mmCIF file of C-alpha atoms and ligand atoms in Angstrom:
data_model
loop_
_atom_site.group_PDB
_atom_site.id
_atom_site.type_symbol
_atom_site.label_atom_id
_atom_site.label_comp_id
_atom_site.label_asym_id
_atom_site.label_seq_id
_atom_site.Cartn_x
_atom_site.Cartn_y
_atom_site.Cartn_z
ATOM 1 C CA UNK A 20 36.956 33.425 -10.258
ATOM 2 C CA UNK A 21 37.103 31.621 -13.552
ATOM 3 C CA UNK A 22 37.871 28.333 -11.834
ATOM 4 C CA UNK A 23 34.907 28.492 -9.529
ATOM 5 C CA UNK A 24 32.686 29.200 -12.545
ATOM 6 C CA UNK A 25 33.844 25.970 -14.207
ATOM 7 C CA UNK A 26 33.427 24.025 -10.987
ATOM 8 C CA UNK A 27 29.839 25.280 -10.837
ATOM 9 C CA UNK A 28 29.112 24.257 -14.418
ATOM 10 C CA UNK A 29 30.554 20.806 -13.863
ATOM 11 C CA UNK A 30 28.565 20.365 -10.644
ATOM 12 C CA UNK A 31 25.318 21.222 -12.428
ATOM 13 C CA UNK A 32 26.119 18.882 -15.307
ATOM 14 C CA UNK A 33 26.848 16.020 -12.916
ATOM 15 C CA UNK A 34 23.606 16.723 -11.076
ATOM 16 C CA UNK A 35 21.581 16.639 -14.309
ATOM 17 C CA UNK A 36 23.151 13.391 -15.409
ATOM 18 C CA UNK A 37 22.359 11.882 -12.022
ATOM 19 C CA UNK A 38 18.753 13.015 -12.219
ATOM 20 C CA UNK A 39 18.401 11.590 -15.725
ATOM 21 C CA UNK A 40 19.747 8.256 -14.495
ATOM 22 C CA UNK A 41 17.155 8.134 -11.733
ATOM 23 C CA UNK A 42 14.346 8.746 -14.236
ATOM 24 C CA UNK A 43 15.616 6.112 -16.617
ATOM 25 C CA UNK A 44 15.892 3.492 -13.883
ATOM 26 C CA UNK A 45 12.487 4.334 -12.525
ATOM 27 C CA UNK A 46 10.666 4.216 -15.810
ATOM 28 C CA UNK A 47 12.349 0.924 -16.696
ATOM 29 C CA UNK A 48 11.968 -0.585 -13.284
ATOM 30 C CA UNK A 49 9.444 -1.036 -10.534
ATOM 31 C CA UNK A 50 7.199 1.910 -11.303
ATOM 32 C CA UNK A 51 7.636 3.065 -7.735
ATOM 33 C CA UNK A 52 8.690 6.601 -6.973
ATOM 34 C CA UNK A 53 11.384 5.367 -4.638
ATOM 35 C CA UNK A 54 14.778 4.991 -6.238
ATOM 36 C CA UNK A 55 15.198 1.235 -6.227
ATOM 37 C CA UNK A 56 17.552 -0.273 -8.786
ATOM 38 C CA UNK A 57 16.602 -3.781 -9.851
ATOM 39 C CA UNK A 58 18.606 -6.534 -8.205
ATOM 40 C CA UNK A 59 20.640 -8.487 -10.723
ATOM 41 C CA UNK A 60 20.290 -11.873 -9.003
ATOM 42 C CA UNK A 61 18.276 -13.805 -6.431
ATOM 43 C CA UNK A 62 21.083 -13.381 -3.920
ATOM 44 C CA UNK A 63 21.206 -9.673 -4.618
ATOM 45 C CA UNK A 64 17.469 -9.295 -4.182
ATOM 46 C CA UNK A 65 17.510 -11.021 -0.796
ATOM 47 C CA UNK A 66 20.585 -9.099 0.261
ATOM 48 C CA UNK A 67 19.239 -5.686 -0.743
ATOM 49 C CA UNK A 68 15.501 -6.027 -0.133
ATOM 50 C CA UNK A 69 14.806 -9.232 1.792
ATOM 51 C CA UNK A 70 12.619 -10.485 -1.062
ATOM 52 C CA UNK A 71 12.843 -13.274 -3.639
ATOM 53 C CA UNK A 72 10.841 -12.722 -6.821
ATOM 54 C CA UNK A 73 9.175 -9.796 -5.046
ATOM 55 C CA UNK A 74 7.965 -11.965 -2.146
ATOM 56 C CA UNK A 75 9.302 -11.373 1.352
ATOM 57 C CA UNK A 76 11.605 -14.026 2.757
ATOM 58 C CA UNK A 77 10.134 -15.019 6.106
ATOM 59 C CA UNK A 78 12.034 -14.002 9.191
ATOM 60 C CA UNK A 79 11.713 -14.020 12.922
ATOM 61 C CA UNK A 80 13.398 -11.829 15.430
ATOM 62 C CA UNK A 81 13.239 -8.590 17.267
ATOM 63 C CA UNK A 82 12.080 -6.725 14.211
ATOM 64 C CA UNK A 83 9.611 -9.374 13.081
ATOM 65 C CA UNK A 84 6.755 -6.977 13.602
ATOM 66 C CA UNK A 85 8.135 -4.489 11.119
ATOM 67 C CA UNK A 86 6.029 -5.277 8.049
ATOM 68 C CA UNK A 87 6.498 -8.182 5.669
ATOM 69 C CA UNK A 88 9.224 -6.977 3.386
ATOM 70 C CA UNK A 89 11.587 -4.171 2.742
ATOM 71 C CA UNK A 90 14.269 -5.278 5.150
ATOM 72 C CA UNK A 91 17.379 -6.688 3.533
ATOM 73 C CA UNK A 92 20.782 -7.674 4.851
ATOM 74 C CA UNK A 93 22.051 -4.404 3.380
ATOM 75 C CA UNK A 94 19.949 -2.335 5.757
ATOM 76 C CA UNK A 95 22.131 -3.464 8.649
ATOM 77 C CA UNK A 96 25.319 -4.845 7.080
ATOM 78 C CA UNK A 97 25.602 -2.078 4.476
ATOM 79 C CA UNK A 98 25.158 -2.278 0.704
ATOM 80 C CA UNK A 99 28.813 -3.247 0.433
ATOM 81 C CA UNK A 100 28.411 -5.915 3.166
ATOM 82 C CA UNK A 101 31.199 -4.418 5.221
ATOM 83 C CA UNK A 102 29.057 -3.781 8.265
ATOM 84 C CA UNK A 103 29.659 -0.941 10.669
ATOM 85 C CA UNK A 104 27.389 1.151 12.786
ATOM 86 C CA UNK A 105 23.777 0.942 11.678
ATOM 87 C CA UNK A 106 20.766 2.610 13.141
ATOM 88 C CA UNK A 107 17.119 1.834 12.907
ATOM 89 C CA UNK A 108 14.132 3.651 14.225
ATOM 90 C CA UNK A 109 13.013 0.942 16.600
ATOM 91 C CA UNK A 110 16.381 -0.591 17.422
ATOM 92 C CA UNK A 111 18.461 2.460 18.156
ATOM 93 C CA UNK A 112 21.976 2.107 16.816
ATOM 94 C CA UNK A 113 24.121 -1.011 16.863
ATOM 95 C CA UNK A 114 27.245 -2.541 15.373
ATOM 96 C CA UNK A 115 26.791 -4.989 12.451
ATOM 97 C CA UNK A 116 29.687 -7.223 11.337
ATOM 98 C CA UNK A 117 31.374 -7.416 7.932
ATOM 99 C CA UNK A 118 29.659 -10.306 6.088
ATOM 100 C CA UNK A 119 31.528 -10.336 2.795
ATOM 101 C CA UNK A 120 32.238 -14.010 2.027
ATOM 102 C CA UNK A 121 35.976 -13.372 1.971
ATOM 103 C CA UNK A 122 35.758 -12.041 5.534
ATOM 104 C CA UNK A 123 33.392 -14.711 6.847
ATOM 105 C CA UNK A 124 35.640 -17.516 5.596
ATOM 106 C CA UNK A 125 39.017 -16.038 6.467
ATOM 107 C CA UNK A 126 40.563 -15.649 9.894
ATOM 108 C CA UNK A 127 38.757 -16.091 13.180
ATOM 109 C CA UNK A 128 36.250 -13.298 13.464
ATOM 110 C CA UNK A 129 35.657 -10.888 16.293
ATOM 111 C CA UNK A 130 32.078 -10.460 17.386
ATOM 112 C CA UNK A 131 30.627 -7.057 16.709
ATOM 113 C CA UNK A 132 30.169 -6.649 20.447
ATOM 114 C CA UNK A 133 33.761 -7.592 21.220
ATOM 115 C CA UNK A 134 33.126 -11.163 22.424
ATOM 116 C CA UNK A 135 35.675 -13.923 21.789
ATOM 117 C CA UNK A 136 36.350 -14.642 18.090
ATOM 118 C CA UNK A 137 34.802 -17.710 16.462
ATOM 119 C CA UNK A 138 36.168 -20.068 13.741
ATOM 120 C CA UNK A 139 35.656 -19.140 10.061
ATOM 121 C CA UNK A 140 32.327 -19.858 8.352
ATOM 122 C CA UNK A 141 31.656 -22.466 5.685
ATOM 123 C CA UNK A 142 28.428 -23.058 3.766
ATOM 124 C CA UNK A 143 26.761 -25.117 6.487
ATOM 125 C CA UNK A 144 27.665 -22.889 9.393
ATOM 126 C CA UNK A 145 26.570 -19.856 7.374
ATOM 127 C CA UNK A 146 23.179 -21.488 6.772
ATOM 128 C CA UNK A 147 22.913 -22.310 10.474
ATOM 129 C CA UNK A 148 23.806 -18.741 11.432
ATOM 130 C CA UNK A 149 21.184 -17.065 9.304
ATOM 131 C CA UNK A 150 18.460 -19.688 9.945
ATOM 132 C CA UNK A 151 19.023 -20.457 13.619
ATOM 133 C CA UNK A 152 21.179 -17.569 14.792
ATOM 134 C CA UNK A 153 24.145 -19.653 15.940
ATOM 135 C CA UNK A 154 27.711 -18.823 14.879
ATOM 136 C CA UNK A 155 30.493 -21.403 14.190
ATOM 137 C CA UNK A 156 31.663 -21.076 17.788
ATOM 138 C CA UNK A 157 28.220 -22.119 19.046
ATOM 139 C CA UNK A 158 27.371 -18.642 20.315
ATOM 140 C CA UNK A 159 24.002 -17.083 19.731
ATOM 141 C CA UNK A 160 23.783 -14.169 17.292
ATOM 142 C CA UNK A 161 22.196 -11.380 19.176
ATOM 143 C CA UNK A 162 19.450 -8.974 18.337
ATOM 144 C CA UNK A 163 18.773 -7.374 15.993
ATOM 145 C CA UNK A 164 20.060 -10.125 13.645
ATOM 146 C CA UNK A 165 16.850 -11.836 12.431
ATOM 147 C CA UNK A 166 16.388 -15.587 11.840
ATOM 148 C CA UNK A 167 15.660 -16.094 8.150
ATOM 149 C CA UNK A 168 13.434 -18.780 6.661
ATOM 150 C CA UNK A 169 15.703 -19.347 3.657
ATOM 151 C CA UNK A 170 15.771 -22.568 1.624
ATOM 152 C CA UNK A 171 18.954 -24.206 0.309
ATOM 153 C CA UNK A 172 18.794 -22.459 -3.052
ATOM 154 C CA UNK A 173 18.434 -19.089 -1.340
ATOM 155 C CA UNK A 174 21.400 -19.818 0.930
ATOM 156 C CA UNK A 175 23.532 -20.643 -2.120
ATOM 157 C CA UNK A 176 22.328 -17.533 -3.944
ATOM 158 C CA UNK A 177 23.214 -15.372 -0.951
ATOM 159 C CA UNK A 178 26.685 -16.903 -0.706
ATOM 160 C CA UNK A 179 27.200 -16.308 -4.425
ATOM 161 C CA UNK A 180 26.287 -12.652 -3.921
ATOM 162 C CA UNK A 181 28.469 -12.220 -0.826
ATOM 163 C CA UNK A 182 31.404 -13.627 -2.827
ATOM 164 C CA UNK A 183 31.047 -10.730 -5.235
ATOM 165 C CA UNK A 184 31.245 -8.045 -2.551
HETATM 166 C C1 HEC B 216 18.190 -5.662 11.524
HETATM 167 C C2 HEC B 216 19.603 -5.785 11.281
HETATM 168 C C3 HEC B 216 20.136 -7.000 10.547
HETATM 169 C C4 HEC B 216 19.675 -7.553 9.381
HETATM 170 C C5 HEC B 216 18.481 -7.115 8.546
HETATM 171 C C6 HEC B 216 20.572 -8.637 9.058
HETATM 172 N N1 HEC B 216 21.536 -8.739 10.017
HETATM 173 FE FE1 HEC B 216 23.030 -10.128 10.093
HETATM 174 N N2 HEC B 216 23.622 -9.414 11.887
HETATM 175 C C7 HEC B 216 23.136 -8.276 12.508
HETATM 176 C C8 HEC B 216 23.865 -8.062 13.752
HETATM 177 C C9 HEC B 216 23.655 -6.922 14.717
HETATM 178 C C10 HEC B 216 24.804 -9.119 13.854
HETATM 179 C C11 HEC B 216 25.797 -9.347 15.003
HETATM 180 C C12 HEC B 216 25.190 -10.310 16.007
HETATM 181 C C13 HEC B 216 26.183 -10.748 17.070
HETATM 182 O O1 HEC B 216 27.398 -10.507 16.924
HETATM 183 O O2 HEC B 216 25.751 -11.360 18.068
HETATM 184 C C14 HEC B 216 24.615 -9.943 12.663
HETATM 185 C C15 HEC B 216 25.360 -11.088 12.387
HETATM 186 C C16 HEC B 216 25.349 -11.756 11.183
HETATM 187 C C17 HEC B 216 26.226 -12.848 10.842
HETATM 188 C C18 HEC B 216 27.313 -13.444 11.755
HETATM 189 C C19 HEC B 216 28.610 -12.784 11.504
HETATM 190 C C20 HEC B 216 29.652 -13.183 12.497
HETATM 191 O O3 HEC B 216 30.715 -12.601 12.459
HETATM 192 O O4 HEC B 216 29.422 -14.055 13.330
HETATM 193 C C21 HEC B 216 25.927 -13.250 9.569
HETATM 194 C C22 HEC B 216 26.585 -14.352 8.766
HETATM 195 C C23 HEC B 216 24.840 -12.392 9.129
HETATM 196 N N3 HEC B 216 24.515 -11.505 10.121
HETATM 197 C C24 HEC B 216 24.257 -12.483 7.877
HETATM 198 C C25 HEC B 216 23.117 -11.777 7.509
HETATM 199 C C26 HEC B 216 22.413 -11.988 6.260
HETATM 200 C C27 HEC B 216 22.851 -12.937 5.172
HETATM 201 C C28 HEC B 216 21.327 -11.155 6.286
HETATM 202 C C29 HEC B 216 20.225 -11.026 5.255
HETATM 203 C C30 HEC B 216 19.591 -12.248 4.829
HETATM 204 C C31 HEC B 216 21.378 -10.404 7.548
HETATM 205 N N4 HEC B 216 22.480 -10.812 8.247
HETATM 206 C C32 HEC B 216 20.457 -9.439 7.928
HETATM 207 C C33 HEC B 216 22.103 -7.493 12.048
HETATM 208 C C34 HEC B 216 21.323 -7.745 10.929
#
């Protein structure tokens, strides 16, 4: 009995602290009602929100019609970059690969859809993959991976961010 009382008190305290944190971030941040912590770097902003300095990075692909911004790598590859099963209203559910830099540059990678593995990525093949949708093995990256209109500085910023994941 006593134990469950303490558990309850702790749960409420944790909840209140969480709520306070949301208010603090919101009043310091974007002014939007949506909980959206500020990205700490250019790479992080592209990764999380698909924007750079608040402006959408251009992209083509199956979901090109879905508004200008608000779609980041994290929406499909996960906030931790580890990939997994993602689902999206218009795309149904699909498998997205692990894109942490350590994974991309290590051993030959399996395709999310089970196709033959391809050689590890380096900077240039990474840029080619996200701009033109071609992996280091020369295979096309399939839908719903978009093609991103990123410049060299944005590619480097993304790599820097993926290294930290
Ligand atoms: C709408 C979902 C979606 C978004 C957004 C998205 N991706 Fe992908 N991405 C995928 C899927 C699905 C694949 C797997 C395609 C395949 O295997 O043919 C993929 C593949 C990749 C690959 C190739 C990995 C490999 O093993 O060959 C890289 C690199 C990649 N994405 C990076 C990014 C980056 C960087 C961003 C953000 C700028 C991003 N993706 C945004 C869905 C997405």
